Amino acid sequence: MLSKLVPRIKAKPLTERTSSRDAFVYLDRVQKFFGWTAVEDKRWRIPYILWGIFMNLLLIFFLPISMLVAYIQKFKSFTAGEFLSSLELTVNMYGCVLKCIYTIWGFKGFTAARKVLDELDLRCTSDEERNSVHRCVALGNLSYVLFHIFYSGYVVINWTGYVLMGRHAWMMYLPGLDAENNFFVASLCEILLMSTVVTMQQCTDVSPLAHMLMARCHICLLKDRLTKLRTDPTKDEDEHYEELRNCVHDHRLILEYVASPSALFLYAIKTSTSPHLPSYVNALRPTFSGTIFVQFLLIGIILGLSMINLMFFSTLWTGLGTMCYMFDVCLETFPFCYLCNMIIDDCQKLSDNLFQSDWTTASRRYKSTLVYFLQNLQKPIILTAGGVFPICMQTNLSMVKLAFSVVTVIKQFNLADKFQ
């Protein structure tokens, strides 16, 4: 049923041409709506730039400021539950501002990364490899659709719960509109603005996940190619050596997609390949490092505020909205960290597969290249958040534990009782 509405979440048959960059179709469409991409028709360049400035000023700057103004003007009218519901979202909203700036700033890196994927696609010649790419492309688009359902679900549930109680869901400050005398108009403006900013945040969260899904896809394909080295008896020694060199080139392209320039330069020296580093080296690392760093800093605080709201101040409807919100906050880091762990494990298997290939009877030239290649494969691809935290499940769980510390402090000092 869902695949009929969004057909790209289903893997296309091999008779249809699909490339790795097709994993970002839905993501690119929404980013184009926000003015984060380049317009194809130059005649629309100026209007598109103006539209992008308007949308980003409205959502990245005006909306967070309006939340602060609302606290100043309406602080005495807030209930504890309303205040926490608004505060947990406001904290995340300011984090969203930073993540959006990182994503906009990384547009050239995303464009360069697509070029690397195009080169990696050229190596996918067999039906088995193309089928793997088709499945990962569908998974990348599915991740966007699922995130959209979960994020939008929170907005609708939370808004509905407060409207049924005759209260504003987020108590926004809307210039020129008397929210008390125009309740339904103000509520409609709130859900429209919140839905849009949540969709913007969704782009910053799905982008790292979708891009790293395609990275892992090509790492897995490289694993299979390493297993098949020197297994074809019809090929001579030169052809086997050329296969090995192609695998070295594939690994270097993957590093260009996600790794650091220093690692690539060392790689070029050790493998005696050209030390020239293309302009798209280190394409994704800076952007993802910044966005995940911001989220790591905020996730414990946001979950702590949500848990306090859920335990002490929520009704049935608002509690349901808060639980959806907590689930969505976990989605911002958990899938990406889990994927990074899987990539670290895959990198270990790369070196194992190369070592277990049939190299013992190979020529000296083949063995020499294999030794240098093996040394580079033994270094896993590890992304760091802000150059400080390794992006992995252990770091994610450590940040989440901060939420329980916040709740413990509140319970020990009976702070919740003072606001009830």
XYZ file of C-alpha atoms in Angstrom:
420
model
C 0.000 0.000 0.000
C 2.706 2.474 1.019
C 4.820 1.578 -2.022
C 1.975 2.740 -4.278
C 2.105 6.229 -2.754
C 5.924 6.396 -2.653
C 7.133 3.867 -5.253
C 10.860 4.433 -4.694
C 10.807 2.611 -1.346
C 10.545 -0.632 -3.318
C 13.608 -2.018 -5.107
C 13.339 -1.660 -8.859
C 13.877 -4.659 -11.144
C 17.219 -5.048 -12.909
C 15.585 -4.081 -16.209
C 15.348 -0.498 -14.914
C 18.460 1.629 -14.569
C 19.134 2.680 -10.961
C 22.163 4.506 -9.579
C 23.318 5.051 -6.010
C 22.328 8.711 -6.091
C 18.688 7.642 -6.509
C 18.709 6.856 -2.764
C 18.307 10.589 -2.113
C 15.394 11.382 -4.439
C 12.823 12.217 -1.743
C 15.442 13.922 0.415
C 16.570 16.119 -2.489
C 13.023 17.148 -3.322
C 12.383 18.456 0.184
C 15.783 20.138 0.389
C 15.026 21.876 -2.883
C 11.783 23.171 -1.363
C 13.796 24.736 1.483
C 16.275 26.329 -0.931
C 19.218 24.146 0.092
C 20.164 22.955 -3.402
C 21.113 24.572 -6.689
C 18.432 25.358 -9.255
C 18.879 23.702 -12.648
C 17.323 26.446 -14.762
C 19.452 29.587 -14.403
C 16.468 31.795 -15.239
C 14.970 30.882 -11.847
C 18.206 31.323 -9.933
C 17.398 34.728 -8.357
C 13.780 33.885 -7.395
C 14.956 30.564 -5.966
C 17.648 32.255 -3.873
C 15.103 34.758 -2.543
C 12.697 31.924 -1.714
C 15.461 30.066 0.118
C 16.370 33.172 2.126
C 12.729 33.700 3.100
C 12.161 30.082 4.176
C 15.353 29.855 6.180
C 14.902 33.218 7.873
C 11.351 32.192 8.828
C 12.173 28.741 10.166
C 15.774 28.978 11.343
C 15.685 32.457 12.886
C 12.132 33.744 13.376
C 10.604 30.609 14.880
C 13.217 30.046 17.635
C 13.047 33.748 18.544
C 9.244 33.610 18.671
C 9.457 30.780 21.209
C 11.675 32.878 23.475
C 9.372 35.887 23.161
C 6.445 33.657 24.135
C 8.284 32.626 27.322
C 8.819 36.279 28.239
C 5.251 37.400 27.505
C 3.270 34.360 28.701
C 5.476 32.785 31.348
C 2.928 33.228 34.144
C 0.167 31.589 32.088
C 2.178 28.422 31.403
C 1.303 25.255 33.252
C 4.265 23.040 34.163
C 3.327 20.525 31.464
C 2.949 23.193 28.789
C 6.248 24.769 29.737
C 8.179 21.490 29.591
C 6.465 20.453 26.355
C 7.478 23.755 24.800
C 10.962 23.851 26.363
C 12.003 20.377 25.202
C 11.069 21.323 21.674
C 12.732 24.740 21.866
C 16.036 23.217 22.980
C 15.876 20.819 20.042
C 14.893 23.675 17.746
C 18.055 25.620 18.531
C 20.018 22.459 17.863
C 18.144 22.173 14.579
C 19.346 25.674 13.656
C 22.975 24.564 13.962
C 22.335 21.305 12.115
C 20.627 23.139 9.261
C 23.551 25.521 8.954
C 25.969 22.585 8.799
C 23.822 20.879 6.152
C 23.516 24.001 3.998
C 27.242 24.612 4.326
C 27.940 21.014 3.234
C 26.013 21.222 -0.048
C 29.195 21.126 -2.149
C 30.349 18.106 -0.186
C 27.095 16.279 -0.916
C 27.440 17.089 -4.615
C 31.005 15.788 -4.613
C 29.954 12.634 -2.760
C 27.409 11.850 -5.493
C 30.259 11.930 -8.032
C 32.162 9.372 -5.983
C 29.071 7.160 -5.896
C 28.793 7.443 -9.687
C 32.356 6.122 -9.995
C 31.636 3.275 -7.607
C 28.519 2.379 -9.604
C 30.674 1.756 -12.687
C 32.155 -1.280 -10.935
C 28.730 -2.854 -10.377
C 28.506 -4.943 -13.529
C 27.012 -8.245 -12.367
C 23.309 -8.730 -11.700
C 24.064 -9.627 -8.081
C 25.914 -6.360 -7.468
C 23.295 -4.266 -9.229
C 20.563 -5.963 -7.204
C 22.390 -5.023 -3.985
C 22.556 -1.393 -5.116
C 18.838 -1.436 -5.972
C 17.957 -2.747 -2.486
C 20.096 -0.133 -0.716
C 18.658 2.656 -2.872
C 15.153 1.576 -1.857
C 16.262 1.421 1.798
C 17.631 4.963 1.594
C 14.308 6.288 0.305
C 12.391 4.175 2.826
C 14.366 5.731 5.669
C 13.190 9.173 4.579
C 9.547 8.066 4.369
C 9.624 6.366 7.793
C 11.255 9.377 9.430
C 8.587 11.600 7.880
C 5.802 9.398 9.263
C 7.283 9.316 12.775
C 8.147 13.018 12.925
C 4.809 14.139 11.502
C 3.015 11.725 13.819
C 4.431 13.528 16.846
C 3.304 16.928 15.538
C -0.252 15.741 14.836
C -0.680 13.805 18.112
C 0.744 16.556 20.321
C -1.241 19.294 18.559
C -4.481 17.298 18.704
C -4.084 16.595 22.413
C -3.688 20.247 23.356
C -6.435 21.466 21.002
C -8.892 19.024 22.591
C -8.004 20.572 25.958
C -8.516 24.061 24.534
C -4.836 24.971 24.872
C -2.101 25.924 22.426
C 0.360 23.109 21.801
C 3.563 25.180 21.737
C 2.447 28.657 22.851
C 4.210 30.419 19.960
C 4.400 34.173 19.684
C 2.743 35.140 16.378
C 3.149 38.878 15.599
C -0.095 40.600 14.652
C -2.285 37.726 15.815
C -4.098 37.604 19.138
C -3.765 33.914 19.964
C -6.377 33.984 22.740
C -9.137 35.589 20.677
C -8.270 33.651 17.498
C -7.620 30.236 18.995
C -8.168 28.048 15.925
C -6.341 30.386 13.539
C -3.371 30.547 15.914
C -3.444 26.761 16.376
C -3.462 26.208 12.610
C -0.498 28.578 12.245
C 1.314 26.657 14.972
C 0.870 23.239 13.371
C 1.805 24.603 9.943
C 5.023 26.197 11.210
C 5.904 23.246 13.415
C 5.281 20.715 10.628
C 7.571 22.668 8.339
C 10.409 23.049 10.834
C 10.125 19.373 11.820
C 10.428 18.421 8.141
C 13.513 20.632 7.935
C 15.010 18.854 10.942
C 14.144 15.549 9.319
C 16.370 16.448 6.357
C 19.348 17.015 8.656
C 18.747 13.654 10.351
C 18.050 11.509 7.276
C 20.905 12.887 5.170
C 23.732 11.270 7.214
C 21.832 7.992 7.450
C 21.033 7.719 3.731
C 24.562 8.645 2.634
C 26.181 6.149 4.987
C 23.742 3.434 3.875
C 25.168 3.775 0.380
C 28.708 3.777 1.779
C 28.038 0.475 3.513
C 26.448 -0.896 0.354
C 29.684 -0.392 -1.594
C 31.806 -1.657 1.303
C 29.812 -4.907 1.250
C 30.273 -5.159 -2.515
C 34.019 -4.708 -2.045
C 33.979 -7.530 0.537
C 32.506 -9.882 -2.063
C 35.074 -8.826 -4.684
C 37.934 -9.511 -2.280
C 36.559 -12.993 -1.635
C 36.551 -13.732 -5.378
C 40.170 -12.668 -6.013
C 42.193 -15.294 -7.939
C 39.258 -17.717 -8.088
C 38.847 -17.654 -11.884
C 41.238 -20.271 -13.412
C 40.784 -18.844 -16.922
C 42.595 -15.570 -16.032
C 46.370 -15.107 -16.128
C 48.559 -13.406 -13.517
C 48.269 -9.945 -15.081
C 44.484 -10.113 -15.023
C 44.495 -11.201 -11.381
C 46.784 -8.291 -10.552
C 44.464 -5.896 -12.370
C 41.542 -7.177 -10.297
C 43.502 -6.457 -7.129
C 44.325 -2.951 -8.337
C 40.636 -2.357 -9.060
C 39.798 -3.362 -5.492
C 42.451 -0.942 -4.219
C 40.836 1.777 -6.325
C 37.377 0.914 -4.940
C 38.632 1.186 -1.379
C 40.255 4.517 -2.123
C 36.986 5.834 -3.555
C 35.161 4.763 -0.388
C 37.735 6.643 1.679
C 37.215 9.679 -0.541
C 33.523 9.397 0.262
C 33.818 9.391 4.057
C 37.448 9.480 5.260
C 39.993 12.170 6.054
C 42.541 13.643 3.580
C 45.490 12.590 5.770
C 44.409 8.943 5.577
C 44.157 9.174 1.819
C 47.553 10.802 1.425
C 49.177 8.053 3.490
C 47.219 5.536 1.424
C 48.605 7.008 -1.810
C 52.193 6.797 -0.543
C 51.915 3.208 0.691
C 50.192 1.860 -2.405
C 52.432 3.829 -4.775
C 49.416 5.390 -6.420
C 49.066 9.007 -7.400
C 49.011 11.245 -4.297
C 46.686 13.684 -6.073
C 43.614 14.182 -3.907
C 40.430 15.019 -5.850
C 38.338 18.024 -4.841
C 35.683 15.768 -3.349
C 37.998 14.152 -0.801
C 36.566 14.315 2.731
C 33.155 15.032 1.221
C 30.860 13.970 4.030
C 32.909 13.916 7.229
C 32.770 17.655 8.150
C 28.990 17.957 7.755
C 28.086 14.760 9.591
C 30.646 15.465 12.306
C 28.969 18.788 13.075
C 25.345 17.640 12.975
C 25.881 14.544 15.134
C 28.018 16.522 17.598
C 25.152 18.960 18.162
C 22.699 16.126 18.656
C 24.976 14.296 21.097
C 25.183 17.445 23.225
C 21.403 17.866 23.344
C 19.945 14.363 23.425
C 20.425 13.802 27.165
C 18.918 17.164 28.133
C 15.951 16.776 25.775
C 15.139 13.243 26.904
C 15.518 14.295 30.546
C 12.997 17.129 30.154
C 10.642 14.803 28.273
C 10.834 12.118 30.957
C 10.069 14.668 33.695
C 7.082 15.915 31.697
C 5.879 12.371 31.078
C 6.264 11.198 34.685
C 4.832 14.172 36.547
C 2.771 16.528 34.378
C 1.267 14.689 31.392
C -2.314 13.726 30.654
C -3.203 10.802 28.405
C -3.011 12.785 25.155
C -0.020 14.918 26.047
C 1.771 11.861 27.431
C 1.256 10.059 24.129
C 2.707 13.058 22.279
C 5.686 13.186 24.655
C 6.420 9.476 24.134
C 6.319 9.995 20.349
C 8.687 12.919 20.762
C 11.137 10.858 22.839
C 11.066 8.125 20.206
C 11.785 10.682 17.470
C 14.686 12.165 19.445
C 16.222 8.689 19.731
C 15.796 8.267 15.974
C 18.022 11.295 15.395
C 21.144 9.412 16.507
C 20.422 5.721 17.141
C 20.114 4.432 13.511
C 23.156 6.403 12.356
C 25.314 5.240 15.284
C 24.205 1.646 14.732
C 25.115 1.939 11.044
C 28.565 3.309 11.942
C 29.117 0.262 14.179
C 28.179 -2.013 11.296
C 30.646 -0.223 9.009
C 33.429 -0.685 11.579
C 32.665 -4.427 11.625
C 32.564 -4.523 7.815
C 36.006 -2.905 7.638
C 37.373 -5.700 9.812
C 35.850 -8.257 7.470
C 37.470 -6.525 4.486
C 40.947 -7.301 5.793
C 39.889 -10.840 6.745
C 38.507 -11.538 3.272
C 41.650 -10.233 1.590
C 43.934 -12.302 3.827
C 41.855 -15.449 3.231
C 41.927 -15.051 -0.552
C 44.147 -17.316 -2.686
C 47.344 -15.229 -2.694
C 49.950 -17.803 -1.630
C 50.862 -18.778 -5.214
C 50.715 -15.226 -6.589
C 53.613 -13.283 -8.042
C 55.895 -11.101 -5.966
C 54.326 -7.958 -7.442
C 50.856 -9.155 -6.442
C 51.961 -10.027 -2.889
C 53.703 -6.687 -2.413
C 50.570 -4.736 -3.385
C 48.431 -7.044 -1.259
C 50.556 -6.376 1.857
C 50.198 -2.597 1.538
C 46.495 -2.963 0.761
C 46.013 -5.191 3.802
C 47.640 -2.612 6.070
C 45.167 0.030 4.926
C 42.163 -2.276 5.223
C 43.007 -2.936 8.870
C 42.244 0.702 9.709
C 38.474 0.974 10.253
C 36.438 3.926 9.015
C 35.528 5.739 12.226
C 33.600 9.007 12.128
C 33.876 11.423 15.020
C 31.366 13.992 16.240
C 33.062 17.374 16.324
C 36.418 15.623 16.392
C 35.672 14.689 20.028
C 33.249 11.751 20.312
C 33.496 8.602 18.169
C 30.147 8.081 16.468
C 29.102 4.654 17.723
C 26.479 2.988 19.892
C 28.594 3.249 23.030
C 28.766 7.046 22.740
C 25.062 7.249 21.964
C 24.110 5.236 25.050
C 26.439 7.319 27.223
C 24.669 10.491 26.106
C 21.228 8.981 26.674
C 22.171 8.064 30.268
C 22.320 11.791 31.024
C 18.503 11.834 30.825
C 18.251 9.463 33.778
C 20.658 11.662 35.737
C 18.390 14.672 35.158
C 15.321 12.739 36.355
C 17.196 11.457 39.420
C 18.127 14.994 40.469
C 14.503 16.151 40.082
C 13.185 13.264 42.202
C 15.784 13.612 44.948
C 14.993 17.291 45.506
C 11.203 16.824 44.984
C 11.278 19.671 42.481
C 8.309 18.285 40.553
C 6.025 18.517 43.619
C 6.648 22.251 43.886
C 5.111 22.864 40.457
C 2.064 20.627 40.763
